[in-house]
Short mmCIF file of C-alpha atoms and ligand atoms in Angstrom, two decimals:
data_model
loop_
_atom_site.label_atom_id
_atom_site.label_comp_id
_atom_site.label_asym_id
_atom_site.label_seq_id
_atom_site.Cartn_x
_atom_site.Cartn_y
_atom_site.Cartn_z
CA UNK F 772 -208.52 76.19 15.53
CA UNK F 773 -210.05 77.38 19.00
CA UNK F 774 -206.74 76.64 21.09
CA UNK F 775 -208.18 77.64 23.87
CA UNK F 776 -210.09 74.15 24.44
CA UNK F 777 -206.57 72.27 23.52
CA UNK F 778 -204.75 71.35 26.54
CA UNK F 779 -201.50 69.99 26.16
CA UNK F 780 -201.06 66.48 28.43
CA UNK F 781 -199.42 63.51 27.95
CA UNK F 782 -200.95 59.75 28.04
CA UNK F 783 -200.04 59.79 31.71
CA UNK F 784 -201.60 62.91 32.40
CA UNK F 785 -204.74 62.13 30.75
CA UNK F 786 -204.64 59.06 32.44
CA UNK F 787 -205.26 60.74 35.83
CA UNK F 788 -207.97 62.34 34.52
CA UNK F 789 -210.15 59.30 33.39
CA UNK F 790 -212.04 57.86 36.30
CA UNK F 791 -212.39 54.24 35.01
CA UNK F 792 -208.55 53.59 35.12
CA UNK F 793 -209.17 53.96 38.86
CA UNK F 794 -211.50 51.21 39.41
CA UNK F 795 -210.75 48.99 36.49
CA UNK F 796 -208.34 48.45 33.48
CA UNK F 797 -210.99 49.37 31.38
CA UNK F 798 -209.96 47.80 27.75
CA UNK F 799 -213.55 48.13 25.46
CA UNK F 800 -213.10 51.48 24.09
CA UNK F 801 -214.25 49.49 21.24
CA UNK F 802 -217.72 49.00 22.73
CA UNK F 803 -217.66 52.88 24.35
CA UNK F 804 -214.39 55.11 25.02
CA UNK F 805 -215.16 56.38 29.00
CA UNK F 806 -215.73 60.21 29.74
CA UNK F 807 -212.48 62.11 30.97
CA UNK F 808 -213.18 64.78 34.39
CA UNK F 809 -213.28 67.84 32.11
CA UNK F 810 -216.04 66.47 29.64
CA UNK F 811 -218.19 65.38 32.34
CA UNK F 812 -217.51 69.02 34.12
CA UNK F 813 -218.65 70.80 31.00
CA UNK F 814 -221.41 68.71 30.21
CA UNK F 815 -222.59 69.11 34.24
CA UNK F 816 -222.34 72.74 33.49
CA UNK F 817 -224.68 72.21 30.39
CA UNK F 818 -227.30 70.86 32.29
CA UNK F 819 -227.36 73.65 35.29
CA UNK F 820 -227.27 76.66 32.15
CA UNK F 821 -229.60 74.21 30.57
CA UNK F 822 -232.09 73.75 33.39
CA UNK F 823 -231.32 77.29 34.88
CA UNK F 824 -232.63 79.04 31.08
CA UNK F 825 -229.88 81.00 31.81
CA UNK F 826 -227.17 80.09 28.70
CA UNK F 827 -228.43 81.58 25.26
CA UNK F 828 -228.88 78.28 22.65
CA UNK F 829 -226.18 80.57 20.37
CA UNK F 830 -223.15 79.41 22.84
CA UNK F 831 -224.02 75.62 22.12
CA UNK F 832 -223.93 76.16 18.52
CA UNK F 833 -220.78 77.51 18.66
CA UNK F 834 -219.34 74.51 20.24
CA UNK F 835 -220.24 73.11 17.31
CA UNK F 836 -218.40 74.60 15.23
CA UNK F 837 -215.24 74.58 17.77
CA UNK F 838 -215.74 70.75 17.64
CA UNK F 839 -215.90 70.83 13.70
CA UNK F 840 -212.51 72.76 13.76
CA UNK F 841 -211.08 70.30 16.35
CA UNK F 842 -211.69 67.38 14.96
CA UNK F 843 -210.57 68.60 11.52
CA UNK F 844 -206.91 69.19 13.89
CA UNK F 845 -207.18 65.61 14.80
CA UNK F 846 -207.57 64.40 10.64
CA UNK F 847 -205.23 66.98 9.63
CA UNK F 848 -208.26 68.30 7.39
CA UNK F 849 -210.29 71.51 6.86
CA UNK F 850 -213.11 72.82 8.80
CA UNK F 851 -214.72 73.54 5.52
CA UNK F 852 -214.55 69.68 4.85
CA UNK F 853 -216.49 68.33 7.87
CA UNK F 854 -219.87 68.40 8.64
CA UNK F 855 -221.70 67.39 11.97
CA UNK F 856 -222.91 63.86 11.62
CA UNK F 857 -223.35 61.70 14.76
CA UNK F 858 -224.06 58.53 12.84
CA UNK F 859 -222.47 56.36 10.29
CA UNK F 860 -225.73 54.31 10.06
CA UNK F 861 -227.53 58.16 8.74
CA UNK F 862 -224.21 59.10 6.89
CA UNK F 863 -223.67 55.65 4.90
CA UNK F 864 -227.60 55.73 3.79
CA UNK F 865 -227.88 58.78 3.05
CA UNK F 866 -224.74 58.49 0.24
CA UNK F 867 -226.14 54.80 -0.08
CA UNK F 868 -229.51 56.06 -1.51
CA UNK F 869 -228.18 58.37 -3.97
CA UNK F 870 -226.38 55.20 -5.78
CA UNK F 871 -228.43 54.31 -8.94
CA UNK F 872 -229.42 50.82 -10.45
CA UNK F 873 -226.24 49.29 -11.87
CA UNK F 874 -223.84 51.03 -8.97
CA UNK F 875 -221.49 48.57 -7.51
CA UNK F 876 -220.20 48.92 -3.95
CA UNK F 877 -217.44 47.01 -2.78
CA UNK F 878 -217.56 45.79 1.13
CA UNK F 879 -216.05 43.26 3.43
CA UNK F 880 -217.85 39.98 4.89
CA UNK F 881 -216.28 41.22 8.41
CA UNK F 882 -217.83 44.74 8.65
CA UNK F 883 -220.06 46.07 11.18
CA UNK F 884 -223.85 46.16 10.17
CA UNK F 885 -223.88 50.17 10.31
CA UNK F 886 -221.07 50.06 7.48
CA UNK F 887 -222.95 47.19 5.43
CA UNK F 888 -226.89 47.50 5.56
CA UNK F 889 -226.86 51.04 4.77
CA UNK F 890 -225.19 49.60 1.52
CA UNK F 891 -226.95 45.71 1.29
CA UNK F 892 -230.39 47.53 1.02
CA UNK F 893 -229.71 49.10 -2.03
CA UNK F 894 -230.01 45.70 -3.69
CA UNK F 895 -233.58 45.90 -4.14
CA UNK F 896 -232.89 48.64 -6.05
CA UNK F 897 -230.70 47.54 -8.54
CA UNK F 898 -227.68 48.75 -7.22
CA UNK F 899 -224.81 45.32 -7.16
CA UNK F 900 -222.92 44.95 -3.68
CA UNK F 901 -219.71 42.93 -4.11
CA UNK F 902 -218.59 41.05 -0.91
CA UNK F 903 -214.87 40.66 -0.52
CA UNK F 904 -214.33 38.04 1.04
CA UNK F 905 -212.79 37.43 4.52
CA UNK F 906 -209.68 34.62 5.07
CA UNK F 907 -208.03 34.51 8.52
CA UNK F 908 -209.59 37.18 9.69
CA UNK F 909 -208.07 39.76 7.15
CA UNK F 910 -209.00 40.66 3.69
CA UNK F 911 -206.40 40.17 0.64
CA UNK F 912 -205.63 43.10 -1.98
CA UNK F 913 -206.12 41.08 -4.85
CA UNK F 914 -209.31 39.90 -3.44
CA UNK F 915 -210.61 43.69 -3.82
CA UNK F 916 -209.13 44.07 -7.15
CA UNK F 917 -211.57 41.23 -8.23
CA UNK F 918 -214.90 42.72 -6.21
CA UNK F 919 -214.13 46.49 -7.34
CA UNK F 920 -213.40 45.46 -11.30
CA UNK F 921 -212.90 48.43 -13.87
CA UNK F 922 -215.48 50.35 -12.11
CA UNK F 923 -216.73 50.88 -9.23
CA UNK F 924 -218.68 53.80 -7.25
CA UNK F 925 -218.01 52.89 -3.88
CA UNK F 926 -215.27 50.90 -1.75
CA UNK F 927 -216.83 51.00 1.88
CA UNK F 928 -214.17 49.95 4.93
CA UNK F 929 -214.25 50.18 8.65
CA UNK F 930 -210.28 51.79 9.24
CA UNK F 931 -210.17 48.82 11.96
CA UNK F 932 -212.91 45.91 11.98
CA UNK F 933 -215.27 46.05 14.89
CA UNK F 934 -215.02 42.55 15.12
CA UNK F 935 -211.09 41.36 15.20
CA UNK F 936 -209.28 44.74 14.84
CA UNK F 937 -207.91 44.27 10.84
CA UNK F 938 -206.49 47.41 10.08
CA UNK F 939 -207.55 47.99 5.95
CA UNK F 940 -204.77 49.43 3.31
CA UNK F 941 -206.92 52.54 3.34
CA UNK F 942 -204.14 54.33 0.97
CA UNK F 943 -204.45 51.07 -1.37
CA UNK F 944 -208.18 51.03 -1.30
CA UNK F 945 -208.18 54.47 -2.43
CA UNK F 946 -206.30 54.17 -5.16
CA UNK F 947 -208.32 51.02 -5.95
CA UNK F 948 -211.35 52.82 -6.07
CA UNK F 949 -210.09 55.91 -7.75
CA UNK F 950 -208.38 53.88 -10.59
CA UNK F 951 -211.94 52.17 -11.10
CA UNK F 952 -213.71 55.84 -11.17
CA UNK F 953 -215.06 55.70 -7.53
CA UNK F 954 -214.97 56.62 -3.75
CA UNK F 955 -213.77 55.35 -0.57
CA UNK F 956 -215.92 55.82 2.63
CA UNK F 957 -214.13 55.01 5.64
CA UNK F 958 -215.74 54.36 8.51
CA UNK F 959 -213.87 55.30 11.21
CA UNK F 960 -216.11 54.28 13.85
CA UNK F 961 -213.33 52.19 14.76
CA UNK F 962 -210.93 54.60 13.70
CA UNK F 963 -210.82 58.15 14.92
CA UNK F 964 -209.33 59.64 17.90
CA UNK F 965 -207.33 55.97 18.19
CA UNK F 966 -204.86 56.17 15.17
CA UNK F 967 -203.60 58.58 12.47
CA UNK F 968 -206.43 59.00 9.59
CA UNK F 969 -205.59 61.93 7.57
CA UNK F 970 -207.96 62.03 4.26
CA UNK F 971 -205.50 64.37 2.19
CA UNK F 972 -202.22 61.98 2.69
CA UNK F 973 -204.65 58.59 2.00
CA UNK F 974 -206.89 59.81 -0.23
CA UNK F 975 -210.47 59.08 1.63
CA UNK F 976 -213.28 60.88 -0.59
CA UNK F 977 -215.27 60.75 3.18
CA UNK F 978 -215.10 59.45 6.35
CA UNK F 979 -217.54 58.94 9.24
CA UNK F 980 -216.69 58.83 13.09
CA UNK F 981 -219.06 58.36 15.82
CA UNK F 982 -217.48 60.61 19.00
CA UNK F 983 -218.37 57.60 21.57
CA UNK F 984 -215.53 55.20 21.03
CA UNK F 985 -211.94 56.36 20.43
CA UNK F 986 -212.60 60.01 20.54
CA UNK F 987 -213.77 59.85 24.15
CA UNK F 988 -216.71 61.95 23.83
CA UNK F 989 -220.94 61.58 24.28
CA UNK F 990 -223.25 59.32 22.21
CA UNK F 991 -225.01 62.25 19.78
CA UNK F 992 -221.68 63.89 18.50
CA UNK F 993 -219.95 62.79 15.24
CA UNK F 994 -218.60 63.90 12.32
CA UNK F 995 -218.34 63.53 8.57
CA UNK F 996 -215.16 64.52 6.15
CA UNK F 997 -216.22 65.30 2.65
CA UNK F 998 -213.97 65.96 0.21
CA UNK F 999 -214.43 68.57 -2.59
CA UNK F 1000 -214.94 65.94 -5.25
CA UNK F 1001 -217.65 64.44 -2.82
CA UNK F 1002 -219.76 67.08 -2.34
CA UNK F 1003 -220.04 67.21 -6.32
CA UNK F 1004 -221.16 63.68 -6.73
CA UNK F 1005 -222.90 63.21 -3.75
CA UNK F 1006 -226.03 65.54 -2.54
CA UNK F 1007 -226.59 66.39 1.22
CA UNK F 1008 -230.71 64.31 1.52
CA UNK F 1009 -231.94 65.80 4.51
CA UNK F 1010 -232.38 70.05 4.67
CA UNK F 1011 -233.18 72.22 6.97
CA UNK F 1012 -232.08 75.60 9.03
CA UNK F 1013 -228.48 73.73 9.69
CA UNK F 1014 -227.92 73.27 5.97
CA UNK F 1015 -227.57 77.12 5.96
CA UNK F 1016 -224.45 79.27 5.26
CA UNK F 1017 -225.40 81.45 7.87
CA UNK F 1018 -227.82 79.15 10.27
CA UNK F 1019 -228.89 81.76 12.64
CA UNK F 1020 -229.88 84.38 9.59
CA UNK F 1021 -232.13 82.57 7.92
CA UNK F 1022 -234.75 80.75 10.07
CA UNK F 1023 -237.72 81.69 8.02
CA UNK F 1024 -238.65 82.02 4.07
CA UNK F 1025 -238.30 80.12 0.81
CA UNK F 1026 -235.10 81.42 -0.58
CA UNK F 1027 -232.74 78.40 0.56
CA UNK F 1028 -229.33 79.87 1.03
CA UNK F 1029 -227.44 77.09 1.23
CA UNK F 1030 -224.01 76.34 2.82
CA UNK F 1031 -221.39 75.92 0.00
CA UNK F 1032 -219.27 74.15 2.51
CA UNK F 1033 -219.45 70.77 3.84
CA UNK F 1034 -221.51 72.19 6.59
CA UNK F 1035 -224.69 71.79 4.18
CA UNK F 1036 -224.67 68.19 5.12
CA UNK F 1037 -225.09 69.17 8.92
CA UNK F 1038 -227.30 66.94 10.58
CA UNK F 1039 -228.65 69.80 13.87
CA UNK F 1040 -226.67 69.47 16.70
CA UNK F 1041 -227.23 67.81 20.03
CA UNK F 1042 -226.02 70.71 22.53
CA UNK F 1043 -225.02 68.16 25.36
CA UNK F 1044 -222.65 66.34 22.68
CA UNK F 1045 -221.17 69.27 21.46
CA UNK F 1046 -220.15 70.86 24.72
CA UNK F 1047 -219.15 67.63 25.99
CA UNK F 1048 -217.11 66.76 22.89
CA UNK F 1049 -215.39 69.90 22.67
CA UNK F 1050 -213.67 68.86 26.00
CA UNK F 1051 -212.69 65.03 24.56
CA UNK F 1052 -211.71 66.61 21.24
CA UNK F 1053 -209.33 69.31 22.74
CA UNK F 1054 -207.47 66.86 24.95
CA UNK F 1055 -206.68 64.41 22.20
CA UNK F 1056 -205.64 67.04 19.93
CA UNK F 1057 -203.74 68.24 23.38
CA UNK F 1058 -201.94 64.50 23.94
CA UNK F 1059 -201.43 64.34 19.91
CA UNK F 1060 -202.88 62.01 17.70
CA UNK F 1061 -199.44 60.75 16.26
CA UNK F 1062 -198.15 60.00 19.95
CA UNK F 1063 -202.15 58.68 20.67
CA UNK F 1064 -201.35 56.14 17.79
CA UNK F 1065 -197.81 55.26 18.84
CA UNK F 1066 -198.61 54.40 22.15
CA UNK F 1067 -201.87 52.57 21.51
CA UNK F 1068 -199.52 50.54 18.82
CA UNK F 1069 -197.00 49.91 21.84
CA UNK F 1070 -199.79 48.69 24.46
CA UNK F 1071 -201.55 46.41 21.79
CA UNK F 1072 -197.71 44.95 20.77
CA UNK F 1073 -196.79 44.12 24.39
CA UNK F 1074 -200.73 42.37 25.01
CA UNK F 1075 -199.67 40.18 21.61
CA UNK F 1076 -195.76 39.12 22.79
CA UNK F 1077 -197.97 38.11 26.39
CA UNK F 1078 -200.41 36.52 24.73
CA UNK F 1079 -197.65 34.25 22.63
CA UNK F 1080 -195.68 33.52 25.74
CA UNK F 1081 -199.20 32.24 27.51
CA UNK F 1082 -199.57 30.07 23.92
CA UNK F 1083 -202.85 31.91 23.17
CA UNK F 1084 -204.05 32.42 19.84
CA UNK F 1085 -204.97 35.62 18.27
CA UNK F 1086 -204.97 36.24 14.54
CA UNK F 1087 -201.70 36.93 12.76
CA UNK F 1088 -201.96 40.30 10.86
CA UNK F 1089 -199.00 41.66 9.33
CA UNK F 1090 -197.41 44.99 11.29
CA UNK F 1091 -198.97 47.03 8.58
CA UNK F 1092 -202.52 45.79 9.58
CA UNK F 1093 -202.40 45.63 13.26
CA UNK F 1094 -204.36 48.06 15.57
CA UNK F 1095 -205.04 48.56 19.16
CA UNK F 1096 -207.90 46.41 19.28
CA UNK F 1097 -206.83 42.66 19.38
CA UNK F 1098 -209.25 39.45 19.24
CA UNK F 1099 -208.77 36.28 20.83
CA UNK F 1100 -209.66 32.66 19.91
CA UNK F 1101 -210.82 31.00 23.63
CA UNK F 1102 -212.06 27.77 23.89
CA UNK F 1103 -214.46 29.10 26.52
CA UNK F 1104 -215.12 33.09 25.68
CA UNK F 1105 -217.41 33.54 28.63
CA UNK F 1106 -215.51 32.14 31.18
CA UNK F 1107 -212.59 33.95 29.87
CA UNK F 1108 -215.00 37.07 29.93
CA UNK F 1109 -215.73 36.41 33.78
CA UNK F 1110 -212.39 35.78 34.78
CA UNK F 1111 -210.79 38.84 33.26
CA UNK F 1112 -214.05 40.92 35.24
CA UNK F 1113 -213.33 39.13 38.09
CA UNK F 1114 -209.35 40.97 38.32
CA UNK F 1115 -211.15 44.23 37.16
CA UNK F 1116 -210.59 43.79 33.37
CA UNK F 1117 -213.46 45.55 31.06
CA UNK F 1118 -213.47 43.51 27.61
CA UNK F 1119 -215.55 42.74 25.17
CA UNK F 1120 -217.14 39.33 24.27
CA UNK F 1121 -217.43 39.09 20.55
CA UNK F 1122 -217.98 37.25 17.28
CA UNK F 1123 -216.22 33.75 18.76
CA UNK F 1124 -214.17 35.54 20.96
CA UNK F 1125 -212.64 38.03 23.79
CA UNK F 1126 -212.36 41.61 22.36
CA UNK F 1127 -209.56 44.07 23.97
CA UNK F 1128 -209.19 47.78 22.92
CA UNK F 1129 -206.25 49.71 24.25
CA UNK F 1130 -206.32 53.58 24.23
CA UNK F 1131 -204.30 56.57 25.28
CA UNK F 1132 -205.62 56.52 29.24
CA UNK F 1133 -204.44 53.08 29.20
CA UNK F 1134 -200.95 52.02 30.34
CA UNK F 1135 -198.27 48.52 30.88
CA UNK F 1136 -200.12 47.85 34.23
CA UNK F 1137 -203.51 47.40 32.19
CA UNK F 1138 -201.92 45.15 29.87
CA UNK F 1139 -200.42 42.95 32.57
CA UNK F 1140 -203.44 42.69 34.59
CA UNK F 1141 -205.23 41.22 31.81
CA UNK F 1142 -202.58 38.96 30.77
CA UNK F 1143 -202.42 37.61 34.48
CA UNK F 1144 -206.26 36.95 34.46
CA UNK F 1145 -205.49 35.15 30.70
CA UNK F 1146 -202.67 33.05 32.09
C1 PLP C 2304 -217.27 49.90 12.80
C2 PLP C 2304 -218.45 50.52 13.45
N1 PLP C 2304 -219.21 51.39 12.76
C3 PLP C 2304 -220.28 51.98 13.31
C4 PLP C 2304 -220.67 51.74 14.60
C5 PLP C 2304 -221.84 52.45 15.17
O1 PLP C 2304 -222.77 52.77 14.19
P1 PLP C 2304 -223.83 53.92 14.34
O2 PLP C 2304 -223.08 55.20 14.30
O3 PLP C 2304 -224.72 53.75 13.18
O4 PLP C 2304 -224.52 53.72 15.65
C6 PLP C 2304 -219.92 50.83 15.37
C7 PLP C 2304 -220.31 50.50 16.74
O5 PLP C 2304 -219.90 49.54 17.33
C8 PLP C 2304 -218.77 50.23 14.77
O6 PLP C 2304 -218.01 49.38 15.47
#
């Protein structure tokens, strides 16, 4: 792990250095997690090496593999299990294709269309989607027994929904889906960077996280766990001078020496993400990712006991299920929206609702201020 980029800070410290807590409480990391100082600083830097010629291309690619070893801190995983992938859209097809006529996947009526297309356009190809259904904004256990059956090939989940914040059983889905001869893919989108995902303890066969939400870093960084057992079953689809074991040896020729790690499904890097994301990545690993959950947990818990004394609904998830994103039922969203902008709250409007996302840089006085604009 390159400790060097770690820096050890607490919430309140990181806090300071995220300029939208200074002009807002800014509560959509959700929709986008905002830049901290030091990512900005080192992607400014970027750009003046960048437009200067003066930074060899080499550097840059060996962010990227400072980020791969960062974020495999973060998911308590090995470097040798994570490859660069900015996308779940490009990660979830490119597994999705692979499937053959008579597959089954197993998704949720609540997940985000990057984490259900991908997986719905197989059907004209023979491959069977099962749609668990969704009740109360949650999905039951039982209700994925029935979809996945005695087998399965893959049990597709956002680790929180996009749309309401439902935290899925991952551990219980994976043994679902193991028990039934498949996979789960987790997206963790809504995931990553925001609460504890570890793929060894849970038993994810692969996992997908964007870097713009909870991880705090630039659009064009991402990454992909792969287990072992994945990389048997599944094939990387797209090749090229990335998929390398040793990238920068073997530019030219028709010998393919490929990477025997999960670095063979590298998608090529984008510099500016890297550099940018190897700031984000080394302060959450620096604040923690067990105290990142905990106090994410705490802020969402004290928004919920407002939100009952103010009598306004949001869904009822047990403990177990709850994240930091919550989802309320207003009888008029978009005024609700414009009165929570008008006291400097940044939500979300979305599905039938008001979406609010509470991260590490947040604290008590951004929780308040949008229950006072709610009340
Ligand atoms: C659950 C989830 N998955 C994926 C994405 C983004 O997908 P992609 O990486 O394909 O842009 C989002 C964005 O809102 C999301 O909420």
């Amino acid at each position: 792990v390159p400790n060097g980029s770690i820096r050890r800070v607490t919430p309140y410290e990181l806090r300071e250095l995220v300029p939208a807590t200074r002009d807002s409480a800014y509560l959509n990391t959700a929709t986008y997690g905002p830049a901290a100082e030091p990512t900005v600083a080192a992607m400014t830097e970027f750009l003046d090496g960048w437009s200067h010629g003066s930074v060899g291309f080499e550097v840059w690619e060996e962010m990227g593999e400072q980020c791969r070893a960062l974020f495999a801190t973060l998911l308590g995983a090995r470097p040798e299990d994570i490859a660069i992938q900015p996308y779940v859209s490009t990660a979830a097809g490119a597994i999705a294709v692979q499937l053959r006529p008579g597959d089954r996947v197993v998704v949720n009526e609540l997940e985000f269309a990057s984490n259900l297309w991908p997986w719905l356009y197989q059907r004209e190809r023979g491959v069977e989607v099962a749609v668990v259904p969704v009740r109360g904004g949650r999905c039951e256990l039982t209700d994925y027994e029935a979809a996945i059956g005695d087998q399965v090939a893959i049990v597709a989940v956002s680790a929180f929904q996009s749309a309401n914040g439902w935290r899925a059983p991952l551990r219980a889905l994976a043994d679902r889906a193991h028990g039934a001869g498949g996979m789960l893919f987790v997206d963790a989108c809504q995931g990553a960077g925001g609460i504890r995902l570890n793929p060894g303890r849970d038993g994810f066969d692969m996992l997908v996280a964007d870097s713009y939400k909870w991880l705090m870093g630039p659009r064009g960084a991402g990454y992909m766990y792969l287990s072992p057992a994945a990389r048997e079953r599944y094939r990387p689809v797209a090749m090229g001078w990335r998929s390398a074991r040793h990238p920068q040896e073997t530019y030219y020729g028709v010998e393919m020496d490929l990477s025997d790690t999960a670095s063979r499904f590298d998608s090529s890097l984008s510099w500016i993400s890297m550099v940018g994301d190897r700031e984000a990545l080394g302060l959450l690993n620096g604040v923690g990712i067990d105290v990142i959950e905990a106090h994410n947990l705490r802020l969402a818990h004290r928004f919920r006991a407002g939100l009952e004394e103010l009598s306004i609904e949001t869904e009822a998830f047990p403990e177990a299920e709850q994240s930091p994103v919550v989802a309320l039922a207003l009888p008029d969203p978009d005024a609700s929206i414009d009165r929570l902008s008008a006291a400097g709250v940044i939500a979300a409007r979305r599905a039938d609702g008001v979406r609010l996302s509470f991260h590490v840089f947040n604290d008590e006085s951004d929780v308040d201020r949008a229950l006072e604009a709610l009340a």
